[in-house]
Structure formats: structure tokens, C-alpha cells
């Protein structure tokens, strides 16, 4: 399982959402996803409470510097007992406080992903409530667009007939189509190339800016010329 990127909008902002599977084996994938987050939604099943991997995820989030967390208490439709719900919430708050997140103050929203998908109005509204909480609890990040362009390479693939694409989140600066960039790190020599295209979520752009997840089409670069972890 690799990390999945999706996008959506609230009235306040546009979100690029990276899904990091919860299972312990996939924690390494989470690390590549987490190093680039402005905030996170921690999903905890109301039926189970915090699992061992929940603790791992929170610890990792703290270590890689995820600044804000909002909790989605999922499967809330399956727990009828208010006392059990409150107990689970308390456990989650404690777990977050242990890692220096403001456990007592951060939002916990009760949701049911399944019921929302099935179109149940009450639970569809709970998802809206969750995103309201994310809008409020995760402040607008400062974007560093003044500095020189820098993007860590997260993935590399070939588009037949077009060339090699590298994807990642622009750490700082702006990259424009037809600009020259250097690929550095891991290998002894740097490689220079021209950016012939910028895409974000399958939309063609003129430029990629700090904070955006983009794909860059590189001229004359083979798939094996560049690897994840370079910048």
C-alpha cells in the first residue's frame, strides 16, 4: 500500500490530502507522507479505541513535525453507550497529550465514514463538521515562496511519449515551465535538466509553488537517472 493523494475543497481552502494507512507494516510509507503535512486527521475507531499503531502514528507525527492534529472518531454509529464514547475520547486525548499535542483542547469529531458514504444525512453532516474543525484548528501555513526552489523527490515514473516525471511537495520557492533545475543528492554528480511541464492533480499548470504537491516533467532524463530521496 502506498500513500494516496486526493484533493478537495472547503469554503475556506483547498486541501491536498495524503492518506497514510494505519497498519504497522505501512508506517514507513507514513514517514514519507508525514514529513510534508501542515496538519493531520487522526482516525480512531470508536469500537476499538486507540490501537498500538495509533500510538506509533502519533509518535511519528510528533517526530517528523506534524504541527496540528484533529481527531475523527470513526464508526461512531456502532457505539450506543455514551460512557464508552467518552472513555475512548479520554484515551485518545491522553495519548495525544503524551506526545505534547494539546490533547485536552483539540477537536474530536464523531463520524461514520461508511454511513456518510451510504448517504445518511446525519453522518454526511458529521464529515462537514469534521472539515469545519480542520479549517479552524489547523492555521493557514506560511509558504516560503521568496527563497530558491527546492523539492524533495518522492516518486519517479515514466509517461510514454512524454518522458520522466518526478513528484513531490515543493518545499520552498516557485518552479516555472522551461526553467532549468539541478537534481542533487545520493549520487556523486548533479544532473541539470529543464522542466517542460508542471501538473497538480492532473491539471496542467504554468508553475509549482511552495506547499503544493506537483509532478514535474523533465527533459532528457531517463527513469533511472533520478531516484526518490534526491532533491
Coordinates of C-alpha atoms in Angstrom, one line a residue, residues 60-139:
X60 CA 5.8 9.7 14.3
X61 CA 3.7 12.7 13.6
X62 CA 5.4 14.4 16.6
X63 CA 8.9 13.3 15.4
X64 CA 8.5 14.5 11.8
X65 CA 6.9 17.7 12.9
X66 CA 3.2 17.5 12.1
X67 CA 2.1 20.6 13.9
X68 CA -1.6 20.1 14.4
X69 CA -4.0 17.2 14.8
X70 CA -7.7 16.8 14.6
X71 CA -9.3 13.5 15.6
X72 CA -12.0 11.7 13.6
X73 CA -13.7 9.1 15.9
X74 CA -14.9 6.7 13.2
X75 CA -17.6 4.0 13.4
X76 CA -19.4 6.2 16.0
X77 CA -22.8 4.8 14.7
X78 CA -21.8 1.4 16.2
X79 CA -21.4 2.6 19.8
X80 CA -24.7 3.4 21.6
X81 CA -23.2 3.8 25.0
X82 CA -22.3 7.5 25.6
X83 CA -20.0 6.5 28.5
X84 CA -17.9 4.2 26.3
X85 CA -17.6 7.0 23.7
X86 CA -16.4 9.4 26.4
X87 CA -13.9 6.8 27.6
X88 CA -12.5 6.4 24.1
X89 CA -12.2 10.2 23.7
X90 CA -10.4 10.4 27.0
X91 CA -7.9 7.7 26.0
X92 CA -7.3 9.5 22.7
X93 CA -6.8 12.8 24.4
X94 CA -4.3 11.2 26.9
X95 CA -2.4 9.6 24.1
X96 CA -2.0 12.9 22.3
X97 CA -1.1 14.8 25.4
X98 CA 1.7 12.2 26.0
X99 CA 3.3 13.4 22.7
X100 CA 2.9 17.1 23.6
X101 CA -0.1 17.7 21.5
X102 CA -2.8 19.8 23.2
X103 CA -4.9 16.6 24.0
X104 CA -7.4 18.4 26.2
X105 CA -8.2 21.2 23.7
X106 CA -8.0 19.7 20.2
X107 CA -11.2 18.8 18.4
X108 CA -12.6 15.2 18.4
X109 CA -15.4 14.8 15.9
X110 CA -17.6 11.7 15.9
X111 CA -18.0 10.3 12.4
X112 CA -19.1 7.3 10.4
X113 CA -17.3 7.0 7.1
X114 CA -19.5 4.1 5.9
X115 CA -22.8 5.8 6.8
X116 CA -21.6 9.0 5.2
X117 CA -20.7 7.1 2.0
X118 CA -24.2 5.5 2.0
X119 CA -25.7 9.0 2.0
X120 CA -27.1 9.0 5.6
X121 CA -27.7 12.7 6.2
X122 CA -26.7 12.8 9.9
X123 CA -23.3 11.2 9.2
X124 CA -22.7 13.2 6.0
X125 CA -23.1 16.3 8.1
X126 CA -20.6 14.9 10.6
X127 CA -18.0 14.9 7.8
X128 CA -18.8 18.6 7.1
X129 CA -18.4 19.2 10.8
X130 CA -15.0 17.4 10.7
X131 CA -13.8 19.6 7.9
X132 CA -15.0 22.7 9.8
X133 CA -12.9 21.6 12.7
X134 CA -9.9 21.1 10.4
X135 CA -10.4 24.6 8.8
X136 CA -10.5 26.1 12.3
X137 CA -7.9 24.0 14.2
X138 CA -5.2 24.0 11.5
X139 CA -3.9 27.5 10.8

